[in-house]
Amino acid sequence: MGAQDDLPNLLNDCVHCGFCLPTCPTYVLWGEEMDSPRGRIHLMQQHVEGAPLSGPMVEHFDRCLGCMACVTACPSGVQYDRLIEITRADVEREHPRSLKERAIREMVFQLFPYRRRLRALRGPLRAYQKSGLERLVRRSGILERISPSLAAMERLAPPLGRAPRLPGRVAARGERRATVGMLTGCVQGEFFPGVNAATARVLALEGCDVVIPRNQGCCGALSLHSGREDEARAFARRTVEAFESADVIVVNSAGCGSAMKEYRTLLADDPAWAARAEALSAKTRDLAEYLVELGPRAKRRPLPVTVAYHDACHLAHAQGVRSQPRALLAAIPELTVREIAEPDVCCGSAGTYNLFQPEAAADLGDRKAGNVDATGAELLVAANPGCSMQIATALRGRGAGIAVAHTAQVLDASLRGLGRDALISRGS
Ligand code: SF4
Ligand code: SF4
C-alpha cells in the first residue's frame, strides 16, 4: 500500500478533540485554527476529497514546523508526522511556487545536504566573520532586503573555528565493549566538528571502537521533512549501504537520528531495500540513548556548572528520548540541571523552517531564549545542530551571555577532567 492510500485512514483517526492545540507552536503564536494540527488535518481532508491545493492552504502547511508536539499530545494516536510528510510531498508535486521561492529552496537543498559544498563554504564564511564585514552587512540590512531567508542564513551561521577531521576509526580505551558506527552528518560535521570529535572521544572512553565510514553522505533528513521524497530515498539508500556492516549506528543529531529511524517507512514499498532499511532503522541510536543502554564505565569528574537542557523536537517527540540525556548530565558530579519552561514548544529551528519561515522562527527562537534565560543557567545543552544555531542566535540577540554545547561536549569535558571553562568560555 502506498503513502497516498494510507492518507484517508490516517485522517480518520482524528476526532477533532483539540487536545493538541495548546502544544502547537504556531497555534500558540497566532491562535488561528488553520495553523493548528486540527485545522491542518481539516485542510488535508479537503484535499483528499478533491479540493486543489490553494495558495492559502499551502501557506498553512508551510507554516507547520513538523515539530511533532501534536503527535505526543494526541490521545487518539493520530500520526500527524506521516500526514504532514505525505502532504508535503503532495505540495512539492502539485503546487507551483514563485520563482524567488524556488530559487531559495534550490539553493538550500543544493547546499546543506552536501558536505563537500558546505566545506567549500567554510573558508569564505570564516573570512567574512573575521573581517568585520559581518557587522557591516548586518547593520546595512541589505540581505534582509534581498531575501529574509538569506538574512536568516547569515545570522544563524555559528562562529567558525578550525575543523579537525576525524579518522576512519577511533579505538576503544581499555577493554573493548562494543564496536559502533558513527554518523558525522552534514551541518554537524562542517559547522560543529567539535561535537563529532567529542562524540567519538566519549564513545571510545566508554569502551567502544568507533567506525566512521568514509563513504557516508547526508542521511536525507532535510529532504524527508520537506516532502522531497525521491531525494530522501536516494540519500537513505546510500546511508544504508555505508552502515550495513555496523551492529549499532550512533547519531548525535536529533533530526538525522529521527530520519534514519524512519527509513523503514520511507523504503517500505521498495522490495530491494525494505529489509535493509528496516535493519538500519532498528540499529540506529541517539548518542544519549546508546550511552544509557551501554551503561557508564569511564570516571565522571566534577563539572561545577548549571545547565539548562533543551529537548530537541526530533529527539523528544520523534524518538521519545527525554530521560537519557538528563540522566547522563545528572550523573556528572557538581553539575546542576535546570528545566526550561514550555519544554514541548519548538525553538523554531525545525530543519529548514528558520530559513523558509524566518519571522515565525525568530519569534519562537526569542520565546525559547527567554525561557532559557529565565532558568539562570550558564550553559544551554542541546543535541541537535539546528537547535544549537537557532537558540544561540536568539540568546545573542537578547544579549544573554549563555554558552551553548552538545551533551557529548559536556560528557567529554567531565570524562577528561577539563573543567567548566572548557564549556563556558568556548563559543558555540
Ligand atoms: S490530532 Fe489528536 S489531539 Fe488533535 S484534534 Fe485530532 S484527535 Fe484531537
Ligand atoms: S507538527 Fe508542530 S507545528 Fe505542526 S501542527 Fe504539529 S504541533 Fe503544530
CSV table of C-alpha atoms in Angstrom, one decimal, residues 70-427:
chain,number,residue,atom,x,y,z
A,70,CYS,CA,0.9,17.3,18.4
A,71,VAL,CA,1.9,13.6,18.0
A,72,THR,CA,3.0,13.3,21.6
A,73,ALA,CA,-0.1,15.3,22.8
A,74,CYS,CA,-2.7,13.4,20.8
A,75,PRO,CA,-4.7,10.9,22.9
A,76,SER,CA,-6.1,9.2,19.7
A,77,GLY,CA,-2.7,8.3,18.3
A,78,VAL,CA,-3.0,10.4,15.2
A,79,GLN,CA,0.1,10.0,13.1
A,80,TYR,CA,0.5,13.7,12.2
A,81,ASP,CA,4.1,13.1,11.3
A,82,ARG,CA,3.1,10.8,8.5
A,83,LEU,CA,0.2,13.1,7.5
A,84,ILE,CA,2.4,16.2,7.1
A,85,GLU,CA,5.1,14.2,5.3
A,86,ILE,CA,2.6,12.9,2.7
A,87,THR,CA,1.0,16.3,2.4
A,88,ARG,CA,4.4,18.0,1.9
A,89,ALA,CA,5.2,15.5,-0.9
A,90,ASP,CA,1.8,16.5,-2.5
A,91,VAL,CA,2.7,20.1,-2.2
A,92,GLU,CA,6.1,19.5,-3.9
A,93,ARG,CA,4.3,17.7,-6.8
A,94,GLU,CA,1.2,19.8,-7.2
A,95,HIS,CA,1.9,23.4,-6.1
A,96,PRO,CA,3.9,25.8,-8.3
A,97,ARG,CA,6.0,28.0,-6.1
A,98,SER,CA,7.1,31.5,-7.1
A,99,LEU,CA,10.5,31.9,-8.9
A,100,LYS,CA,12.0,33.5,-5.8
A,101,GLU,CA,10.8,30.8,-3.5
A,102,ARG,CA,12.1,28.1,-5.9
A,103,ALA,CA,15.5,29.8,-6.1
A,104,ILE,CA,15.9,30.0,-2.3
A,105,ARG,CA,14.7,26.4,-1.8
A,106,GLU,CA,17.0,25.1,-4.6
A,107,MET,CA,19.9,26.9,-3.0
A,108,VAL,CA,19.2,25.4,0.4
A,109,PHE,CA,18.7,21.9,-0.9
A,110,GLN,CA,21.7,22.0,-3.2
A,111,LEU,CA,23.9,23.2,-0.3
A,112,PHE,CA,23.1,21.8,3.1
A,113,PRO,CA,22.9,18.0,2.3
A,114,TYR,CA,26.3,18.1,0.6
A,115,ARG,CA,29.2,18.0,2.9
A,116,ARG,CA,31.8,19.0,0.3
A,117,ARG,CA,29.8,22.0,-0.7
A,118,LEU,CA,29.5,23.1,2.9
A,119,ARG,CA,33.2,22.5,3.4
A,120,ALA,CA,33.9,24.8,0.4
A,121,LEU,CA,31.8,27.5,2.1
A,122,ARG,CA,33.7,27.3,5.4
A,123,GLY,CA,36.8,29.3,4.2
A,124,PRO,CA,34.9,32.3,2.8
A,125,LEU,CA,32.5,32.3,5.7
A,126,ARG,CA,35.3,32.3,8.2
A,127,ALA,CA,37.0,35.1,6.4
A,128,TYR,CA,33.7,37.0,6.3
A,129,GLN,CA,33.1,36.5,10.1
A,130,LYS,CA,36.7,37.6,11.0
A,131,SER,CA,37.0,40.5,8.6
A,132,GLY,CA,34.3,42.7,10.3
A,133,LEU,CA,32.2,42.6,7.1
A,134,GLU,CA,29.7,40.6,9.1
A,135,ARG,CA,28.9,43.6,11.3
A,136,LEU,CA,28.7,45.9,8.3
A,137,VAL,CA,26.4,43.7,6.3
A,138,ARG,CA,24.1,43.2,9.3
A,139,ARG,CA,23.9,46.9,10.1
A,140,SER,CA,23.1,47.8,6.4
A,141,GLY,CA,20.1,45.3,6.3
A,142,ILE,CA,21.0,44.6,2.7
A,143,LEU,CA,20.4,40.8,2.9
A,144,GLU,CA,17.0,41.4,4.6
A,145,ARG,CA,16.0,43.5,1.6
A,146,ILE,CA,17.3,40.9,-0.9
A,147,SER,CA,15.7,38.0,0.9
A,148,PRO,CA,14.7,37.4,4.6
A,149,SER,CA,15.8,33.8,4.1
A,150,LEU,CA,19.3,34.8,3.1
A,151,ALA,CA,19.5,37.1,6.0
A,152,ALA,CA,18.4,34.3,8.4
A,153,MET,CA,21.0,32.0,6.9
A,154,GLU,CA,23.7,34.6,7.5
A,155,ARG,CA,22.5,35.3,11.1
A,156,LEU,CA,22.3,31.7,12.1
A,157,ALA,CA,25.8,30.6,10.9
A,158,PRO,CA,27.8,29.8,14.1
A,159,PRO,CA,31.2,31.4,14.6
A,160,LEU,CA,33.6,29.0,12.7
A,161,GLY,CA,36.9,27.8,14.0
A,162,ARG,CA,39.3,25.2,12.7
A,163,ALA,CA,37.7,21.9,11.6
A,164,PRO,CA,39.8,18.9,12.5
A,165,ARG,CA,39.0,15.8,10.5
A,166,LEU,CA,38.1,12.6,12.3
A,167,PRO,CA,40.0,9.4,11.3
A,168,GLY,CA,38.1,6.4,9.9
A,169,ARG,CA,38.4,4.6,13.2
A,170,VAL,CA,38.8,5.7,16.9
A,171,ALA,CA,40.0,2.8,19.1
A,172,ALA,CA,38.3,2.0,22.4
A,173,ARG,CA,40.1,3.0,25.6
A,174,GLY,CA,40.7,0.0,27.8
A,175,GLU,CA,38.9,-3.3,27.2
A,176,ARG,CA,36.6,-3.0,24.1
A,177,ARG,CA,32.9,-3.4,25.0
A,178,ALA,CA,31.4,-2.7,21.6
A,179,THR,CA,32.0,-1.6,18.0
A,180,VAL,CA,29.7,1.2,16.8
A,181,GLY,CA,29.3,3.1,13.5
A,182,MET,CA,29.1,6.9,13.8
A,183,LEU,CA,27.2,9.2,11.5
A,184,THR,CA,29.0,12.5,11.2
A,185,GLY,CA,26.2,14.5,9.5
A,186,CYS,CA,26.5,17.4,7.1
A,187,VAL,CA,25.8,20.5,9.2
A,188,GLN,CA,27.1,18.8,12.3
A,189,GLY,CA,30.3,17.7,10.5
A,190,GLU,CA,31.1,21.1,9.0
A,191,PHE,CA,29.7,23.6,11.4
A,192,PHE,CA,30.1,21.7,14.7
A,193,PRO,CA,33.2,19.5,14.2
A,194,GLY,CA,34.0,19.8,17.9
A,195,VAL,CA,30.7,17.9,18.6
A,196,ASN,CA,31.7,15.0,16.5
A,197,ALA,CA,35.2,14.9,18.0
A,198,ALA,CA,33.7,14.9,21.5
A,199,THR,CA,31.2,12.2,20.5
A,200,ALA,CA,34.0,9.9,19.2
A,201,ARG,CA,36.1,10.5,22.3
A,202,VAL,CA,33.2,9.8,24.7
A,203,LEU,CA,32.3,6.6,22.9
A,204,ALA,CA,36.0,5.5,22.9
A,205,LEU,CA,36.4,6.4,26.6
A,206,GLU,CA,33.3,4.3,27.3
A,207,GLY,CA,35.0,1.3,25.6
A,208,CYS,CA,33.7,1.5,22.1
A,209,ASP,CA,35.6,1.1,18.9
A,210,VAL,CA,34.2,3.9,16.7
A,211,VAL,CA,34.0,3.3,13.0
A,212,ILE,CA,33.4,6.4,10.8
A,213,PRO,CA,32.7,5.2,7.2
A,214,ARG,CA,34.3,7.5,4.7
A,215,ASN,CA,31.5,6.8,2.1
A,216,GLN,CA,28.7,8.1,4.3
A,217,GLY,CA,26.8,11.1,3.0
A,218,CYS,CA,23.7,13.0,4.0
A,219,CYS,CA,21.1,11.0,5.9
A,220,GLY,CA,18.3,12.8,3.9
A,221,ALA,CA,16.6,14.3,6.9
A,222,LEU,CA,16.1,17.8,5.4
A,223,SER,CA,14.7,16.3,2.2
A,224,LEU,CA,12.5,13.8,4.0
A,225,HIS,CA,11.0,16.5,6.3
A,226,SER,CA,10.4,18.8,3.3
A,227,GLY,CA,8.4,16.4,1.1
A,228,ARG,CA,11.3,15.7,-1.3
A,229,GLU,CA,10.7,12.0,-1.1
A,230,ASP,CA,12.8,10.7,-4.1
A,231,GLU,CA,15.8,12.7,-3.0
A,232,ALA,CA,15.3,11.4,0.6
A,233,ARG,CA,15.1,7.8,-0.7
A,234,ALA,CA,18.4,8.2,-2.6
A,235,PHE,CA,20.2,9.6,0.5
A,236,ALA,CA,18.6,6.8,2.6
A,237,ARG,CA,19.9,4.0,0.3
A,238,ARG,CA,23.4,5.5,0.3
A,239,THR,CA,23.3,5.6,4.1
A,240,VAL,CA,22.1,2.0,4.4
A,241,GLU,CA,25.0,0.9,2.2
A,242,ALA,CA,27.6,2.9,4.2
A,243,PHE,CA,26.5,1.4,7.5
A,244,GLU,CA,25.4,-2.1,6.5
A,245,SER,CA,28.2,-3.8,8.4
A,246,ALA,CA,27.7,-1.9,11.7
A,247,ASP,CA,26.0,-3.6,14.6
A,248,VAL,CA,24.9,-0.2,16.0
A,249,ILE,CA,24.8,3.3,14.5
A,250,VAL,CA,25.3,6.1,16.9
A,251,VAL,CA,23.9,9.5,15.8
A,252,ASN,CA,24.4,12.8,17.7
A,253,SER,CA,22.0,14.9,15.7
A,254,ALA,CA,18.3,14.6,16.6
A,255,GLY,CA,17.0,15.3,13.1
A,256,CYS,CA,19.3,12.8,11.5
A,257,GLY,CA,18.6,10.0,14.0
A,258,SER,CA,14.9,10.6,13.6
A,259,ALA,CA,15.1,10.4,9.8
A,260,MET,CA,17.2,7.2,10.0
A,261,LYS,CA,14.7,5.6,12.3
A,262,GLU,CA,12.1,6.4,9.6
A,263,TYR,CA,13.9,4.6,6.7
A,264,ARG,CA,11.7,1.6,7.4
A,265,THR,CA,8.7,3.6,6.4
A,266,LEU,CA,10.4,5.6,3.6
A,267,LEU,CA,11.7,2.5,1.8
A,268,ALA,CA,8.8,0.1,2.8
A,269,ASP,CA,7.5,-0.1,-0.7
A,270,ASP,CA,10.9,-0.8,-2.3
A,271,PRO,CA,11.3,-4.6,-2.4
A,272,ALA,CA,15.1,-4.3,-3.0
A,273,TRP,CA,15.6,-2.1,0.0
A,274,ALA,CA,12.8,-2.6,2.5
A,275,ALA,CA,14.5,-5.2,4.6
A,276,ARG,CA,17.8,-3.4,4.6
A,277,ALA,CA,16.1,-0.2,5.6
A,278,GLU,CA,14.3,-1.9,8.4
A,279,ALA,CA,17.6,-3.3,9.7
A,280,LEU,CA,19.2,0.1,9.6
A,281,SER,CA,16.3,1.8,11.4
A,282,ALA,CA,16.4,-1.0,14.1
A,283,LYS,CA,20.1,-0.4,14.9
A,284,THR,CA,20.1,3.4,14.9
A,285,ARG,CA,20.5,5.0,18.3
A,286,ASP,CA,20.8,8.6,19.5
A,287,LEU,CA,24.1,9.1,21.4
A,288,ALA,CA,22.4,9.6,24.8
A,289,GLU,CA,20.1,6.6,24.2
A,290,TYR,CA,23.0,4.4,23.4
A,291,LEU,CA,25.2,5.5,26.3
A,292,VAL,CA,22.4,4.8,28.8
A,293,GLU,CA,21.9,1.3,27.2
A,294,LEU,CA,25.6,0.7,27.4
A,295,GLY,CA,25.9,1.9,31.0
A,296,PRO,CA,28.7,4.1,32.3
A,297,ARG,CA,32.3,2.8,32.8
A,298,ALA,CA,34.5,5.9,32.5
A,299,LYS,CA,35.0,8.0,35.6
A,300,ARG,CA,32.9,11.2,35.7
A,301,ARG,CA,34.9,14.1,37.0
A,302,PRO,CA,33.3,17.2,38.6
A,303,LEU,CA,31.9,20.0,36.5
A,304,PRO,CA,30.6,22.8,38.6
A,305,VAL,CA,28.2,24.3,36.1
A,306,THR,CA,24.5,25.0,35.9
A,307,VAL,CA,23.0,23.8,32.6
A,308,ALA,CA,19.6,24.1,31.0
A,309,TYR,CA,18.7,21.1,28.9
A,310,HIS,CA,16.7,21.7,25.7
A,311,ASP,CA,14.5,19.0,24.3
A,312,ALA,CA,15.1,18.9,20.5
A,313,CYS,CA,11.7,18.0,19.0
A,314,HIS,CA,13.2,15.3,16.8
A,315,LEU,CA,14.7,13.7,19.9
A,316,ALA,CA,11.8,14.2,22.4
A,317,HIS,CA,8.7,13.9,20.3
A,318,ALA,CA,10.0,11.9,17.3
A,319,GLN,CA,12.3,9.5,19.2
A,320,GLY,CA,11.0,9.6,22.7
A,321,VAL,CA,14.4,10.4,24.1
A,322,ARG,CA,13.9,12.6,27.1
A,323,SER,CA,15.2,10.9,30.2
A,324,GLN,CA,18.5,9.6,28.9
A,325,PRO,CA,20.3,13.0,28.2
A,326,ARG,CA,19.0,14.3,31.6
A,327,ALA,CA,20.3,11.1,33.3
A,328,LEU,CA,23.7,11.4,31.7
A,329,LEU,CA,24.0,15.1,32.7
A,330,ALA,CA,22.7,14.5,36.3
A,331,ALA,CA,25.4,11.8,36.8
A,332,ILE,CA,28.2,14.3,36.5
A,333,PRO,CA,29.4,15.4,39.9
A,334,GLU,CA,28.6,19.1,40.8
A,335,LEU,CA,26.6,19.7,37.6
A,336,THR,CA,23.1,21.1,38.1
A,337,VAL,CA,20.4,20.6,35.5
A,338,ARG,CA,17.6,23.1,35.3
A,339,GLU,CA,14.4,22.6,33.4
A,340,ILE,CA,13.2,25.1,30.7
A,341,ALA,CA,9.6,26.3,30.8
A,342,GLU,CA,7.4,25.2,27.9
A,343,PRO,CA,9.8,22.3,27.0
A,344,ASP,CA,7.5,21.0,24.3
A,345,VAL,CA,7.3,24.2,22.3
A,346,CYS,CA,9.7,24.1,19.4
A,347,CYS,CA,12.6,26.6,19.3
A,348,GLY,CA,11.7,27.5,15.7
A,349,SER,CA,14.7,25.7,14.1
A,350,ALA,CA,12.9,22.7,12.7
A,351,GLY,CA,15.3,21.7,9.8
A,352,THR,CA,14.8,24.4,7.2
A,353,TYR,CA,12.0,26.2,8.9
A,354,ASN,CA,14.1,29.1,10.2
A,355,LEU,CA,15.3,29.7,6.6
A,356,PHE,CA,11.9,29.5,4.9
A,357,GLN,CA,9.7,31.0,7.6
A,358,PRO,CA,12.2,33.4,9.3
A,359,GLU,CA,9.7,35.6,11.0
A,360,ALA,CA,7.8,32.9,12.9
A,361,ALA,CA,11.1,31.1,13.6
A,362,ALA,CA,12.6,34.3,15.1
A,363,ASP,CA,9.5,34.7,17.3
A,364,LEU,CA,9.8,31.1,18.6
A,365,GLY,CA,13.6,31.5,19.0
A,366,ASP,CA,13.1,34.6,21.1
A,367,ARG,CA,10.4,32.8,23.2
A,368,LYS,CA,12.8,29.9,23.8
A,369,ALA,CA,15.7,32.1,24.6
A,370,GLY,CA,13.6,34.0,27.1
A,371,ASN,CA,12.7,30.7,28.8
A,372,VAL,CA,16.4,29.6,28.8
A,373,ASP,CA,17.5,32.9,30.2
A,374,ALA,CA,14.9,32.6,33.0
A,375,THR,CA,16.5,29.4,34.3
A,376,GLY,CA,19.6,31.3,35.3
A,377,ALA,CA,21.8,28.6,33.7
A,378,GLU,CA,25.3,29.4,32.4
A,379,LEU,CA,25.1,26.8,29.7
A,380,LEU,CA,22.4,25.5,27.3
A,381,VAL,CA,22.7,21.9,26.3
A,382,ALA,CA,21.1,20.7,23.1
A,383,ALA,CA,21.6,17.6,20.9
A,384,ASN,CA,20.7,19.0,17.5
A,385,PRO,CA,22.8,21.4,15.4
A,386,GLY,CA,19.8,23.3,14.2
A,387,CYS,CA,18.5,23.9,17.7
A,388,SER,CA,22.0,25.0,18.8
A,389,MET,CA,22.3,27.6,16.0
A,390,GLN,CA,18.8,28.8,16.5
A,391,ILE,CA,18.9,29.2,20.3
A,392,ALA,CA,22.5,30.6,20.3
A,393,THR,CA,21.4,33.3,17.7
A,394,ALA,CA,18.3,34.2,19.8
A,395,LEU,CA,20.4,34.3,23.0
A,396,ARG,CA,22.9,36.6,21.4
A,397,GLY,CA,20.0,38.7,20.1
A,398,ARG,CA,18.9,39.2,23.7
A,399,GLY,CA,22.4,39.9,24.9
A,400,ALA,CA,22.2,36.8,27.2
A,401,GLY,CA,25.7,35.5,28.0
A,402,ILE,CA,24.8,31.8,27.9
A,403,ALA,CA,27.1,29.4,26.1
A,404,VAL,CA,25.7,26.5,24.1
A,405,ALA,CA,27.1,23.0,24.0
A,406,HIS,CA,26.1,19.5,22.9
A,407,THR,CA,25.5,16.7,25.5
A,408,ALA,CA,28.6,15.0,24.0
A,409,GLN,CA,30.8,18.0,24.8
A,410,VAL,CA,29.6,18.2,28.4
A,411,LEU,CA,30.3,14.5,28.9
A,412,ASP,CA,33.7,14.9,27.2
A,413,ALA,CA,34.7,17.7,29.5
A,414,SER,CA,33.7,15.6,32.5
A,415,LEU,CA,35.4,12.4,31.4
A,416,ARG,CA,38.6,14.2,30.5
A,417,GLY,CA,38.5,16.5,33.6
A,418,LEU,CA,38.7,19.7,31.5
A,419,GLY,CA,36.7,21.8,34.0
A,420,ARG,CA,33.9,24.3,33.4
A,421,ASP,CA,36.0,26.8,31.5
A,422,ALA,CA,36.2,24.4,28.6
A,423,LEU,CA,32.5,24.8,28.2
A,424,ILE,CA,31.7,28.3,29.3
A,425,SER,CA,34.4,30.2,27.6
A,426,ARG,CA,34.1,28.2,24.3
A,427,GLY,CA,32.0,29.7,21.5
